[in-house]
């Protein structure tokens, strides 16, 4: 293990991260808020930490797979720990653990919060919450690669952070890929900001909600989220951009080069839209039939919540915890599924679900024809059996961690459904759940042990399990042969 190189890269990353804290610091300074000192101290602590790591580290040496895993895991851990400082030092939360929960929730784009009244928070803290969403959405490491040209072994960092069963690239050089992804991400964010301002949202709220939308995060400047505005045009704009954010971003570059057909012909995108349409229709019918909500409002509420949940954004335009049980089951399933691979969305990803169904179908056919050689195709390509194995293991680990987290939360006194929804909504980086952590409540009622479990779930979910779990293997820290 090249610890010196790991320290060097983590040091440079922490120095960069302290630079982003300057943005909310300037907001606090302009509005003369009491959080000025909190940001000054946070910047100094983060900067000093980065300088210490940089002093001990060296750029020399080769970066292998192991170094890539350690750097990505270390980057998310360190940014989470220092990202909690503004909350704790400003008094926005009562304890550092609460600040860590808020920080991890922001960076992993989960959007779960322990703050009961966000409307009394300083603008600088609100902006920091949304900014952590935006930085974590496309990926801290992916952004870091953009600012550090000619980094040897950057492919290992890229592969360890990018979501999905495979790390798809649209350009040969990793830095070019990272730059193109961030250019698309930035352009879409700016477009949404302007559109929200045009339909009546003030500029500060537009920036915050656009950061949260494109990152599929869900932090809002209002206690009642998007329901506060009760504005159809605001909801439609956010719905469109949530759907956009839940799509593989590499498709947008391909569409720019080869036309929009690249997006609409993508098999994962087709299933993604199909799930949205079917879920929306079923929930709208349920709301119309059982709650006697008129057709237009049923469709409006159903569409917004379905898109918000499947993209793991977590915005709320209606209290879906009061909806019929059948609709809650649909939403719970969407929490597991999530968005497309290569998007900013969480969950297991649509591509993995499709591959699992194909794998199940193949095994059924193989039971009838044991000697048959059956190749599975996905996106017009034959799927490597190794990918099937990886998807199956991911599915098993996801459900195992979900079950364990649900048990631990139930053990501290949570109702079974509440515990399960809390586990899946954090592991899938969704945000709101049901019951005590429903769309109109927060996670503030959960004790310190429960918060710690959910923090771990959020990190595991954002890094898609393997990046963190591989670190607990003793073999990982032994001889680097074969790595």
Short mmCIF file of C-alpha atoms in Angstrom, two decimals:
data_model
loop_
_atom_site.label_atom_id
_atom_site.label_comp_id
_atom_site.label_asym_id
_atom_site.label_seq_id
_atom_site.Cartn_x
_atom_site.Cartn_y
_atom_site.Cartn_z
CA UNK A 1 0.00 0.00 0.00
CA UNK A 2 1.41 3.37 -1.05
CA UNK A 3 0.36 5.32 2.06
CA UNK A 4 2.45 8.32 1.09
CA UNK A 5 0.53 8.78 -2.16
CA UNK A 6 -2.80 8.28 -0.35
CA UNK A 7 -1.89 11.01 2.16
CA UNK A 8 -0.80 13.38 -0.62
CA UNK A 9 -4.03 13.04 -2.59
CA UNK A 10 -6.26 13.22 0.49
CA UNK A 11 -4.36 16.31 1.63
CA UNK A 12 -4.94 18.06 -1.68
CA UNK A 13 -8.59 17.05 -1.62
CA UNK A 14 -9.11 18.48 1.90
CA UNK A 15 -7.48 21.77 0.88
CA UNK A 16 -9.88 21.92 -2.08
CA UNK A 17 -12.83 21.09 0.18
CA UNK A 18 -11.93 23.95 2.53
CA UNK A 19 -12.11 26.24 -0.52
CA UNK A 20 -15.76 25.34 -1.08
CA UNK A 21 -16.52 26.38 2.51
CA UNK A 22 -15.54 29.92 1.54
CA UNK A 23 -18.78 30.23 -0.49
CA UNK A 24 -21.20 29.96 2.49
CA UNK A 25 -18.68 31.95 4.57
CA UNK A 26 -19.05 34.87 2.13
CA UNK A 27 -22.85 34.55 2.33
CA UNK A 28 -22.63 34.69 6.13
CA UNK A 29 -20.37 37.74 5.85
CA UNK A 30 -22.69 39.58 3.43
CA UNK A 31 -25.80 38.89 5.52
CA UNK A 32 -23.88 39.51 8.78
CA UNK A 33 -24.95 36.17 10.23
CA UNK A 34 -23.76 34.60 13.45
CA UNK A 35 -22.36 31.64 11.54
CA UNK A 36 -19.33 33.64 10.30
CA UNK A 37 -17.04 32.37 13.07
CA UNK A 38 -18.28 28.79 12.58
CA UNK A 39 -17.22 28.85 8.94
CA UNK A 40 -13.89 30.54 9.70
CA UNK A 41 -13.04 27.80 12.20
CA UNK A 42 -14.31 25.08 9.84
CA UNK A 43 -12.15 26.40 6.98
CA UNK A 44 -9.06 26.60 9.21
CA UNK A 45 -9.51 23.09 10.65
CA UNK A 46 -10.13 21.55 7.22
CA UNK A 47 -7.22 23.46 5.66
CA UNK A 48 -4.80 22.50 8.45
CA UNK A 49 -5.86 18.87 8.17
CA UNK A 50 -5.17 19.00 4.45
CA UNK A 51 -1.78 20.66 4.91
CA UNK A 52 -0.72 18.07 7.50
CA UNK A 53 -1.64 15.21 5.15
CA UNK A 54 0.14 16.97 2.30
CA UNK A 55 3.28 17.45 4.40
CA UNK A 56 3.49 13.73 5.21
CA UNK A 57 2.53 12.54 1.75
CA UNK A 58 4.40 12.36 -1.55
CA UNK A 59 3.24 12.28 -5.18
CA UNK A 60 5.69 9.54 -6.06
CA UNK A 61 4.69 5.96 -6.67
CA UNK A 62 2.05 3.97 -8.46
CA UNK A 63 -1.64 4.13 -7.67
CA UNK A 64 -3.26 0.71 -7.78
CA UNK A 65 -6.73 -0.60 -7.10
CA UNK A 66 -6.15 -0.71 -3.34
CA UNK A 67 -4.94 2.88 -3.17
CA UNK A 68 -8.01 3.87 -5.19
CA UNK A 69 -10.39 2.25 -2.72
CA UNK A 70 -8.62 3.78 0.30
CA UNK A 71 -8.53 7.27 -1.23
CA UNK A 72 -12.23 7.22 -2.17
CA UNK A 73 -13.30 5.85 1.23
CA UNK A 74 -10.94 8.26 3.03
CA UNK A 75 -12.18 11.22 1.00
CA UNK A 76 -15.82 10.57 1.86
CA UNK A 77 -15.01 9.98 5.52
CA UNK A 78 -12.86 13.12 5.89
CA UNK A 79 -15.24 15.40 3.99
CA UNK A 80 -18.14 14.07 6.08
CA UNK A 81 -16.27 14.72 9.34
CA UNK A 82 -15.20 18.26 8.38
CA UNK A 83 -18.48 19.00 6.61
CA UNK A 84 -20.19 18.55 9.99
CA UNK A 85 -18.20 21.38 11.59
CA UNK A 86 -20.32 24.33 10.33
CA UNK A 87 -23.48 22.72 11.75
CA UNK A 88 -21.95 21.92 15.13
CA UNK A 89 -19.97 25.16 15.58
CA UNK A 90 -22.86 27.43 14.51
CA UNK A 91 -25.34 25.78 16.87
CA UNK A 92 -27.58 24.65 14.03
CA UNK A 93 -27.63 21.22 15.69
CA UNK A 94 -27.21 20.35 19.40
CA UNK A 95 -24.43 17.76 19.02
CA UNK A 96 -21.54 16.98 16.68
CA UNK A 97 -23.16 13.60 15.86
CA UNK A 98 -26.24 15.45 14.62
CA UNK A 99 -23.93 17.62 12.51
CA UNK A 100 -22.23 14.49 11.14
CA UNK A 101 -25.62 13.01 10.26
CA UNK A 102 -26.56 16.21 8.40
CA UNK A 103 -23.17 16.32 6.67
CA UNK A 104 -23.26 12.68 5.53
CA UNK A 105 -26.87 13.07 4.45
CA UNK A 106 -25.89 16.11 2.37
CA UNK A 107 -22.79 14.65 0.73
CA UNK A 108 -24.41 11.27 -0.01
CA UNK A 109 -27.45 13.17 -1.39
CA UNK A 110 -29.78 11.33 0.99
CA UNK A 111 -31.63 14.42 2.19
CA UNK A 112 -32.61 13.00 5.58
CA UNK A 113 -32.40 15.66 8.28
CA UNK A 114 -32.31 15.93 12.06
CA UNK A 115 -33.20 19.66 11.96
CA UNK A 116 -36.87 20.19 12.81
CA UNK A 117 -37.12 23.81 11.67
CA UNK A 118 -34.85 24.68 8.74
CA UNK A 119 -36.58 28.02 8.17
CA UNK A 120 -34.84 29.58 11.19
CA UNK A 121 -31.37 28.57 9.97
CA UNK A 122 -28.97 31.22 8.64
CA UNK A 123 -28.80 31.46 4.85
CA UNK A 124 -25.16 30.37 4.95
CA UNK A 125 -26.05 27.07 6.67
CA UNK A 126 -28.91 26.46 4.24
CA UNK A 127 -26.55 27.06 1.33
CA UNK A 128 -23.94 24.73 2.86
CA UNK A 129 -26.54 21.97 3.11
CA UNK A 130 -27.44 22.34 -0.57
CA UNK A 131 -23.82 22.78 -1.65
CA UNK A 132 -22.83 19.49 0.00
CA UNK A 133 -25.63 17.89 -2.02
CA UNK A 134 -24.31 19.37 -5.24
CA UNK A 135 -20.68 18.38 -4.56
CA UNK A 136 -21.62 14.84 -3.56
CA UNK A 137 -24.13 14.36 -6.39
CA UNK A 138 -21.72 13.94 -9.28
CA UNK A 139 -19.02 12.81 -6.87
CA UNK A 140 -16.31 14.47 -4.80
CA UNK A 141 -13.60 12.36 -6.42
CA UNK A 142 -14.92 12.96 -9.94
CA UNK A 143 -14.70 16.72 -9.31
CA UNK A 144 -11.23 16.30 -7.81
CA UNK A 145 -10.03 14.50 -10.95
CA UNK A 146 -11.11 17.55 -13.00
CA UNK A 147 -8.88 19.87 -10.96
CA UNK A 148 -5.89 17.52 -10.92
CA UNK A 149 -4.72 16.84 -14.48
CA UNK A 150 -2.25 14.07 -15.28
CA UNK A 151 -3.03 12.08 -12.13
CA UNK A 152 -1.62 8.59 -12.63
CA UNK A 153 -4.10 5.86 -11.76
CA UNK A 154 -7.16 8.17 -11.71
CA UNK A 155 -9.13 5.34 -13.35
CA UNK A 156 -9.13 3.48 -10.01
CA UNK A 157 -10.64 6.51 -8.25
CA UNK A 158 -13.24 6.92 -10.99
CA UNK A 159 -14.28 3.26 -10.90
CA UNK A 160 -14.52 3.20 -7.09
CA UNK A 161 -16.93 6.16 -6.95
CA UNK A 162 -19.07 6.08 -10.11
CA UNK A 163 -22.38 4.25 -9.60
CA UNK A 164 -23.71 1.24 -11.46
CA UNK A 165 -22.73 -2.36 -12.28
CA UNK A 166 -20.07 -1.08 -14.70
CA UNK A 167 -18.11 2.19 -14.93
CA UNK A 168 -19.04 3.39 -18.40
CA UNK A 169 -16.82 5.96 -20.09
CA UNK A 170 -17.64 8.11 -23.10
CA UNK A 171 -14.10 9.40 -23.64
CA UNK A 172 -10.77 7.54 -23.48
CA UNK A 173 -9.13 9.77 -20.83
CA UNK A 174 -10.55 9.68 -17.31
CA UNK A 175 -10.05 13.43 -16.75
CA UNK A 176 -11.93 14.20 -19.99
CA UNK A 177 -14.80 12.00 -18.77
CA UNK A 178 -14.89 13.73 -15.40
CA UNK A 179 -14.76 17.18 -16.98
CA UNK A 180 -17.55 16.40 -19.45
CA UNK A 181 -19.78 14.98 -16.71
CA UNK A 182 -19.30 18.09 -14.57
CA UNK A 183 -19.91 20.43 -17.52
CA UNK A 184 -23.24 18.74 -18.22
CA UNK A 185 -24.10 18.74 -14.51
CA UNK A 186 -23.24 22.44 -14.14
CA UNK A 187 -25.15 23.44 -17.28
CA UNK A 188 -28.31 21.63 -16.21
CA UNK A 189 -28.11 23.18 -12.74
CA UNK A 190 -27.85 26.71 -14.15
CA UNK A 191 -30.77 26.04 -16.52
CA UNK A 192 -32.98 24.90 -13.64
CA UNK A 193 -32.07 27.92 -11.52
CA UNK A 194 -33.20 30.32 -14.25
CA UNK A 195 -36.41 28.40 -14.94
CA UNK A 196 -37.40 28.36 -11.25
CA UNK A 197 -36.76 32.11 -10.98
CA UNK A 198 -38.91 32.72 -14.07
CA UNK A 199 -41.92 30.90 -12.55
CA UNK A 200 -41.75 32.82 -9.28
CA UNK A 201 -39.23 31.24 -6.90
CA UNK A 202 -36.78 33.71 -5.32
CA UNK A 203 -33.16 33.42 -6.41
CA UNK A 204 -31.85 32.00 -3.12
CA UNK A 205 -34.46 29.23 -2.99
CA UNK A 206 -33.96 28.56 -6.72
CA UNK A 207 -30.22 27.99 -6.22
CA UNK A 208 -30.74 25.73 -3.21
CA UNK A 209 -33.49 23.65 -4.79
CA UNK A 210 -31.60 23.33 -8.08
CA UNK A 211 -28.51 22.10 -6.24
CA UNK A 212 -30.68 19.56 -4.41
CA UNK A 213 -32.61 18.52 -7.53
CA UNK A 214 -29.65 17.86 -9.84
CA UNK A 215 -27.89 15.99 -7.04
CA UNK A 216 -31.14 14.10 -6.32
CA UNK A 217 -30.65 15.17 -2.71
CA UNK A 218 -33.83 16.66 -1.32
CA UNK A 219 -32.73 19.28 1.21
CA UNK A 220 -35.12 22.23 1.06
CA UNK A 221 -35.13 25.73 2.52
CA UNK A 222 -38.72 25.12 3.68
CA UNK A 223 -40.04 22.80 6.38
CA UNK A 224 -42.78 21.51 4.09
CA UNK A 225 -40.42 21.12 1.12
CA UNK A 226 -41.95 21.82 -2.32
CA UNK A 227 -45.49 21.67 -0.86
CA UNK A 228 -44.76 25.13 0.61
CA UNK A 229 -45.00 26.76 -2.83
CA UNK A 230 -48.18 25.02 -4.05
CA UNK A 231 -47.14 26.04 -7.56
CA UNK A 232 -47.80 23.68 -10.47
CA UNK A 233 -45.07 25.21 -12.66
CA UNK A 234 -42.44 24.86 -9.93
CA UNK A 235 -43.44 21.23 -9.45
CA UNK A 236 -43.32 20.49 -13.20
CA UNK A 237 -39.85 22.03 -13.58
CA UNK A 238 -38.55 20.06 -10.60
CA UNK A 239 -40.17 16.85 -11.91
CA UNK A 240 -38.46 17.27 -15.29
CA UNK A 241 -35.05 17.93 -13.76
CA UNK A 242 -35.41 15.09 -11.24
CA UNK A 243 -36.07 12.73 -14.15
CA UNK A 244 -33.06 14.18 -15.99
CA UNK A 245 -30.85 13.74 -12.91
CA UNK A 246 -31.94 10.11 -12.59
CA UNK A 247 -30.64 9.24 -16.07
CA UNK A 248 -27.11 8.05 -16.92
CA UNK A 249 -25.22 11.32 -17.56
CA UNK A 250 -23.01 9.73 -20.19
CA UNK A 251 -26.13 9.41 -22.38
CA UNK A 252 -26.39 13.21 -22.56
CA UNK A 253 -22.92 13.46 -24.04
CA UNK A 254 -23.72 10.67 -26.50
CA UNK A 255 -26.99 12.41 -27.39
CA UNK A 256 -25.13 15.66 -28.02
CA UNK A 257 -22.78 13.85 -30.38
CA UNK A 258 -25.24 11.48 -32.07
CA UNK A 259 -28.77 12.78 -31.44
CA UNK A 260 -31.53 12.25 -28.87
CA UNK A 261 -32.18 8.72 -30.15
CA UNK A 262 -29.18 7.62 -28.07
CA UNK A 263 -31.21 8.34 -24.93
CA UNK A 264 -34.56 6.92 -26.04
CA UNK A 265 -33.01 3.73 -27.42
CA UNK A 266 -31.21 3.00 -24.15
CA UNK A 267 -32.81 -0.06 -22.54
CA UNK A 268 -32.25 1.15 -18.98
CA UNK A 269 -33.84 4.52 -19.78
CA UNK A 270 -36.86 2.76 -21.31
CA UNK A 271 -37.40 0.64 -18.20
CA UNK A 272 -36.83 3.73 -16.01
CA UNK A 273 -39.62 5.63 -17.78
CA UNK A 274 -41.86 2.55 -17.80
CA UNK A 275 -41.55 2.17 -14.02
CA UNK A 276 -42.36 5.88 -13.54
CA UNK A 277 -45.44 5.73 -15.79
CA UNK A 278 -46.86 2.50 -14.34
CA UNK A 279 -46.24 3.56 -10.72
CA UNK A 280 -47.78 7.00 -11.32
CA UNK A 281 -50.92 5.55 -12.91
CA UNK A 282 -51.41 2.97 -10.15
CA UNK A 283 -50.95 5.50 -7.34
CA UNK A 284 -53.12 8.14 -9.06
CA UNK A 285 -55.92 5.61 -9.45
CA UNK A 286 -55.57 4.61 -5.79
CA UNK A 287 -55.74 8.23 -4.62
CA UNK A 288 -58.74 8.92 -6.84
CA UNK A 289 -60.57 5.76 -5.81
CA UNK A 290 -59.84 5.50 -2.06
CA UNK A 291 -59.23 9.12 -1.03
CA UNK A 292 -61.64 10.70 -3.54
CA UNK A 293 -59.04 13.20 -4.75
CA UNK A 294 -60.01 14.56 -8.18
CA UNK A 295 -58.23 13.12 -11.21
CA UNK A 296 -55.98 16.10 -11.92
CA UNK A 297 -54.68 16.43 -8.36
CA UNK A 298 -54.31 12.66 -8.02
CA UNK A 299 -52.08 12.58 -11.09
CA UNK A 300 -50.15 15.68 -9.97
CA UNK A 301 -49.42 14.31 -6.49
CA UNK A 302 -48.68 10.79 -7.72
CA UNK A 303 -46.28 11.90 -10.47
CA UNK A 304 -44.28 14.21 -8.21
CA UNK A 305 -43.86 11.65 -5.42
CA UNK A 306 -43.09 8.75 -7.76
CA UNK A 307 -40.38 10.75 -9.54
CA UNK A 308 -39.05 12.11 -6.24
CA UNK A 309 -38.76 8.63 -4.73
CA UNK A 310 -37.42 6.63 -7.70
CA UNK A 311 -34.77 9.28 -8.36
CA UNK A 312 -34.07 9.23 -4.59
CA UNK A 313 -34.44 13.03 -4.43
CA UNK A 314 -36.86 13.00 -1.53
CA UNK A 315 -38.71 16.27 -2.14
CA UNK A 316 -42.31 16.28 -0.93
CA UNK A 317 -45.39 17.93 -2.45
CA UNK A 318 -47.92 15.90 -0.42
CA UNK A 319 -47.87 13.84 2.77
CA UNK A 320 -47.65 10.37 1.23
CA UNK A 321 -47.52 8.83 4.72
CA UNK A 322 -51.30 9.42 4.83
CA UNK A 323 -51.88 7.61 1.54
CA UNK A 324 -53.40 4.11 1.24
CA UNK A 325 -51.21 1.13 2.15
CA UNK A 326 -50.99 -0.10 -1.44
CA UNK A 327 -49.42 3.19 -2.57
CA UNK A 328 -46.89 2.98 0.25
CA UNK A 329 -45.83 -0.48 -0.93
CA UNK A 330 -45.24 0.92 -4.42
CA UNK A 331 -43.18 3.81 -3.02
CA UNK A 332 -41.21 1.39 -0.81
CA UNK A 333 -40.35 -0.70 -3.89
CA UNK A 334 -39.22 2.46 -5.71
CA UNK A 335 -36.89 3.23 -2.79
CA UNK A 336 -35.14 -0.07 -3.46
CA UNK A 337 -34.99 0.37 -7.25
CA UNK A 338 -33.62 3.92 -7.51
CA UNK A 339 -32.51 5.64 -10.72
CA UNK A 340 -30.22 4.69 -13.60
CA UNK A 341 -26.56 3.70 -13.35
CA UNK A 342 -24.22 6.64 -13.92
CA UNK A 343 -26.79 9.13 -12.60
CA UNK A 344 -26.78 11.09 -9.35
CA UNK A 345 -29.62 8.90 -8.03
CA UNK A 346 -29.23 6.23 -5.37
CA UNK A 347 -30.92 2.86 -4.88
CA UNK A 348 -29.92 -0.45 -6.46
CA UNK A 349 -30.26 1.06 -9.99
CA UNK A 350 -32.68 0.11 -12.74
CA UNK A 351 -29.99 -1.70 -14.76
CA UNK A 352 -29.28 -4.09 -11.88
CA UNK A 353 -32.99 -4.85 -11.45
CA UNK A 354 -33.33 -5.56 -15.19
CA UNK A 355 -30.25 -7.80 -15.12
CA UNK A 356 -31.61 -9.69 -12.11
CA UNK A 357 -34.88 -10.38 -13.95
CA UNK A 358 -32.93 -11.53 -17.01
CA UNK A 359 -30.79 -13.76 -14.79
CA UNK A 360 -33.92 -15.29 -13.24
CA UNK A 361 -35.42 -15.91 -16.68
CA UNK A 362 -32.20 -17.54 -17.90
CA UNK A 363 -32.11 -19.90 -14.91
CA UNK A 364 -35.73 -20.91 -15.58
CA UNK A 365 -34.85 -21.71 -19.19
CA UNK A 366 -31.72 -23.55 -18.07
CA UNK A 367 -33.85 -25.73 -15.78
CA UNK A 368 -35.74 -26.90 -18.87
CA UNK A 369 -32.65 -27.11 -21.13
CA UNK A 370 -29.71 -27.96 -18.81
CA UNK A 371 -27.19 -28.34 -21.64
CA UNK A 372 -28.18 -25.20 -23.53
CA UNK A 373 -25.70 -22.33 -23.82
CA UNK A 374 -27.78 -19.22 -23.18
CA UNK A 375 -26.26 -15.80 -23.67
CA UNK A 376 -27.96 -12.81 -22.07
CA UNK A 377 -27.97 -9.52 -23.96
CA UNK A 378 -28.38 -6.10 -22.41
CA UNK A 379 -28.15 -2.84 -24.39
CA UNK A 380 -27.35 -4.91 -27.51
CA UNK A 381 -24.31 -6.47 -25.84
CA UNK A 382 -23.73 -9.93 -24.42
CA UNK A 383 -23.49 -9.66 -20.64
CA UNK A 384 -20.28 -11.01 -19.11
CA UNK A 385 -21.07 -13.69 -16.46
CA UNK A 386 -18.77 -11.77 -14.09
CA UNK A 387 -21.19 -8.83 -14.21
CA UNK A 388 -24.07 -11.17 -13.36
CA UNK A 389 -22.10 -12.46 -10.35
CA UNK A 390 -21.34 -8.91 -9.22
CA UNK A 391 -25.01 -7.88 -9.54
CA UNK A 392 -26.18 -10.96 -7.62
CA UNK A 393 -23.66 -10.33 -4.82
CA UNK A 394 -24.62 -6.66 -4.69
CA UNK A 395 -28.30 -7.61 -4.38
CA UNK A 396 -27.54 -10.07 -1.59
CA UNK A 397 -25.37 -7.58 0.32
CA UNK A 398 -27.92 -4.78 -0.11
CA UNK A 399 -30.73 -6.92 1.32
CA UNK A 400 -28.49 -8.27 4.10
CA UNK A 401 -27.44 -4.78 5.22
CA UNK A 402 -31.07 -3.63 4.94
CA UNK A 403 -32.20 -6.52 7.16
CA UNK A 404 -29.43 -5.94 9.72
CA UNK A 405 -30.05 -2.18 9.87
CA UNK A 406 -33.81 -2.75 10.20
CA UNK A 407 -33.21 -5.16 13.09
CA UNK A 408 -30.87 -2.76 14.88
CA UNK A 409 -33.33 0.13 14.52
CA UNK A 410 -36.22 -2.04 15.72
CA UNK A 411 -34.06 -3.07 18.68
CA UNK A 412 -33.91 0.56 19.88
CA UNK A 413 -37.70 0.80 19.90
CA UNK A 414 -38.76 1.79 16.37
CA UNK A 415 -41.87 0.22 14.88
CA UNK A 416 -41.01 -2.51 12.32
CA UNK A 417 -42.31 -0.59 9.26
CA UNK A 418 -40.64 2.62 10.45
CA UNK A 419 -37.37 0.76 11.02
CA UNK A 420 -37.47 -0.86 7.57
CA UNK A 421 -38.31 2.40 5.83
CA UNK A 422 -35.51 4.20 7.71
CA UNK A 423 -33.05 1.49 6.66
CA UNK A 424 -33.97 1.47 2.97
CA UNK A 425 -34.37 5.25 2.68
CA UNK A 426 -30.83 5.80 3.97
CA UNK A 427 -29.22 2.80 2.27
CA UNK A 428 -30.88 3.90 -0.99
CA UNK A 429 -30.04 7.58 -0.30
CA UNK A 430 -33.71 8.55 -0.66
CA UNK A 431 -34.46 10.75 2.39
CA UNK A 432 -38.00 10.50 3.77
CA UNK A 433 -39.58 7.25 4.91
CA UNK A 434 -42.77 6.35 6.73
CA UNK A 435 -44.07 6.84 10.26
CA UNK A 436 -41.75 8.74 12.62
CA UNK A 437 -39.41 9.56 9.74
CA UNK A 438 -42.16 10.38 7.24
CA UNK A 439 -42.20 13.27 4.73
CA UNK A 440 -43.51 15.82 7.25
CA UNK A 441 -41.16 14.81 10.08
CA UNK A 442 -37.40 14.49 10.60
CA UNK A 443 -34.93 11.96 12.00
CA UNK A 444 -34.47 13.97 15.22
CA UNK A 445 -36.40 11.41 17.29
CA UNK A 446 -33.81 8.69 16.61
CA UNK A 447 -31.19 8.21 19.33
CA UNK A 448 -27.41 8.36 18.92
CA UNK A 449 -27.02 4.64 18.21
CA UNK A 450 -29.74 4.75 15.55
CA UNK A 451 -28.14 7.82 13.95
CA UNK A 452 -24.81 6.01 13.80
CA UNK A 453 -26.40 3.01 12.05
CA UNK A 454 -28.09 5.30 9.51
CA UNK A 455 -24.88 7.29 8.89
CA UNK A 456 -23.14 4.03 7.99
CA UNK A 457 -26.08 3.06 5.76
CA UNK A 458 -25.87 6.36 3.88
CA UNK A 459 -22.15 5.99 3.23
CA UNK A 460 -22.49 2.34 2.19
CA UNK A 461 -25.34 3.22 -0.16
CA UNK A 462 -23.57 6.15 -1.82
CA UNK A 463 -20.38 4.16 -2.41
CA UNK A 464 -22.41 1.13 -3.53
CA UNK A 465 -21.28 -1.17 -0.72
CA UNK A 466 -18.11 -2.66 -2.23
CA UNK A 467 -15.87 0.42 -1.84
CA UNK A 468 -16.29 0.37 1.95
CA UNK A 469 -16.84 -3.34 2.58
CA UNK A 470 -13.65 -4.32 0.74
CA UNK A 471 -11.66 -2.41 3.39
CA UNK A 472 -12.72 -4.82 6.15
CA UNK A 473 -11.09 -7.78 4.42
CA UNK A 474 -7.72 -8.65 6.02
CA UNK A 475 -6.47 -9.73 2.59
CA UNK A 476 -6.93 -6.16 1.34
CA UNK A 477 -4.14 -4.91 3.62
CA UNK A 478 -1.65 -7.66 2.81
CA UNK A 479 0.80 -8.00 -0.07
CA UNK A 480 -0.10 -5.89 -3.09
CA UNK A 481 0.56 -8.72 -5.57
CA UNK A 482 -2.24 -8.92 -8.09
CA UNK A 483 -3.49 -5.45 -7.21
#
